[in-house]
PDB file of C-alpha atoms in Angstrom:
ATOM      1  CA  MET A   1      -1.104  -6.877   7.375  1.00 58.00           C
ATOM      2  CA  THR A   2      -3.737  -7.377   9.691  1.00 61.00           C
ATOM      3  CA  THR A   3      -3.291 -12.056  11.328  1.00 65.00           C
ATOM      4  CA  LEU A   4      -6.524 -12.857  13.071  1.00 64.00           C
ATOM      5  CA  LYS A   5      -5.700 -14.361  16.491  1.00 66.00           C
ATOM      6  CA  HIS A   6      -7.591 -16.425  19.058  1.00 66.00           C
ATOM      7  CA  GLY A   7      -9.984 -12.958  21.087  1.00 64.00           C
ATOM      8  CA  THR A   8      -9.174 -10.229  18.482  1.00 67.00           C
ATOM      9  CA  LYS A   9     -11.872  -7.757  18.723  1.00 77.00           C
ATOM     10  CA  THR A  10     -14.482  -7.137  15.520  1.00 85.00           C
ATOM     11  CA  GLN A  11     -13.488  -3.431  16.277  1.00 86.00           C
ATOM     12  CA  GLU A  12      -9.856  -3.489  16.579  1.00 88.00           C
ATOM     13  CA  MET A  13     -10.230  -5.597  13.013  1.00 88.00           C
ATOM     14  CA  LYS A  14     -12.369  -2.459  11.486  1.00 90.00           C
ATOM     15  CA  ARG A  15     -10.141   0.679  13.187  1.00 92.00           C
ATOM     16  CA  GLU A  16      -7.278  -1.464  11.113  1.00 94.00           C
ATOM     17  CA  LEU A  17      -9.612  -1.833   7.871  1.00 94.00           C
ATOM     18  CA  ARG A  18      -9.862   1.399   7.571  1.00 96.00           C
ATOM     19  CA  GLN A  19      -6.468   2.362   8.204  1.00 97.00           C
ATOM     20  CA  LEU A  20      -5.791   0.560   5.255  1.00 96.00           C
ATOM     21  CA  ARG A  21      -8.117   1.748   3.272  1.00 97.00           C
ATOM     22  CA  ALA A  22      -6.960   5.198   3.760  1.00 97.00           C
ATOM     23  CA  THR A  23      -4.006   4.535   3.648  1.00 94.00           C
ATOM     24  CA  ALA A  24      -5.096   3.176  -0.274  1.00 95.00           C
ATOM     25  CA  ARG A  25      -6.438   6.218  -0.897  1.00 96.00           C
ATOM     26  CA  LYS A  26      -3.227   8.316  -0.227  1.00 95.00           C
ATOM     27  CA  ILE A  27      -1.048   6.331  -2.630  1.00 93.00           C
ATOM     28  CA  ALA A  28      -3.823   6.779  -5.216  1.00 94.00           C
ATOM     29  CA  ALA A  29      -4.985  10.203  -5.002  1.00 95.00           C
ATOM     30  CA  THR A  30      -2.737  10.985  -7.664  1.00 94.00           C
ATOM     31  CA  LYS A  31      -0.415  10.092 -10.017  1.00 92.00           C
ATOM     32  CA  GLU A  32       2.305  11.721  -8.661  1.00 91.00           C
ATOM     33  CA  SER A  33       1.941   9.830  -4.861  1.00 93.00           C
ATOM     34  CA  ALA A  34       1.561   6.637  -7.051  1.00 91.00           C
ATOM     35  CA  ARG A  35       5.130   7.082  -7.957  1.00 90.00           C
ATOM     36  CA  ARG A  36       6.599   7.731  -5.466  1.00 91.00           C
ATOM     37  CA  PHE A  37       5.165   4.480  -3.768  1.00 92.00           C
ATOM     38  CA  LEU A  38       6.044   2.218  -7.155  1.00 91.00           C
ATOM     39  CA  LEU A  39       9.901   3.679  -6.936  1.00 92.00           C
ATOM     40  CA  SER A  40       9.499   3.329  -2.707  1.00 93.00           C
ATOM     41  CA  THR A  41       8.868  -0.663  -3.584  1.00 92.00           C
ATOM     42  CA  GLY A  42      11.260  -0.855  -5.992  1.00 92.00           C
ATOM     43  CA  LEU A  43       9.263  -1.968  -9.086  1.00 92.00           C
ATOM     44  CA  TYR A  44       9.933   1.452 -10.995  1.00 92.00           C
ATOM     45  CA  SER A  45      12.974   2.703 -11.576  1.00 92.00           C
ATOM     46  CA  ALA A  46      14.308   6.052 -11.002  1.00 88.00           C
ATOM     47  CA  ASN A  47      13.122   7.119 -14.136  1.00 89.00           C
ATOM     48  CA  GLY A  48       9.855   6.087 -14.420  1.00 84.00           C
ATOM     49  CA  GLN A  49      10.586   2.489 -16.151  1.00 90.00           C
ATOM     50  CA  ILE A  50       9.427  -0.779 -14.183  1.00 92.00           C
ATOM     51  CA  LYS A  51      12.443  -2.310 -13.914  1.00 92.00           C
ATOM     52  CA  PRO A  52      13.320  -5.839 -15.642  1.00 93.00           C
ATOM     53  CA  GLN A  53      12.694  -8.752 -13.473  1.00 92.00           C
ATOM     54  CA  PHE A  54       9.566  -7.881 -12.990  1.00 88.00           C
ATOM     55  CA  ARG A  55       8.220  -7.328 -17.258  1.00 88.00           C
TER      56      ARG A  55
END
């Protein structure tokens, strides 16, 4: 996650933003990769259903 610090260079922030966008595109590229991501975060159960605490 980007944390702004005094003296942070704009180029560093732009590079990190490009990396975050690339990661988001990779996750959202296919339905299966999105499902794997949601499973890894704990939002979905193993059978693909949203867990009760997130409903």
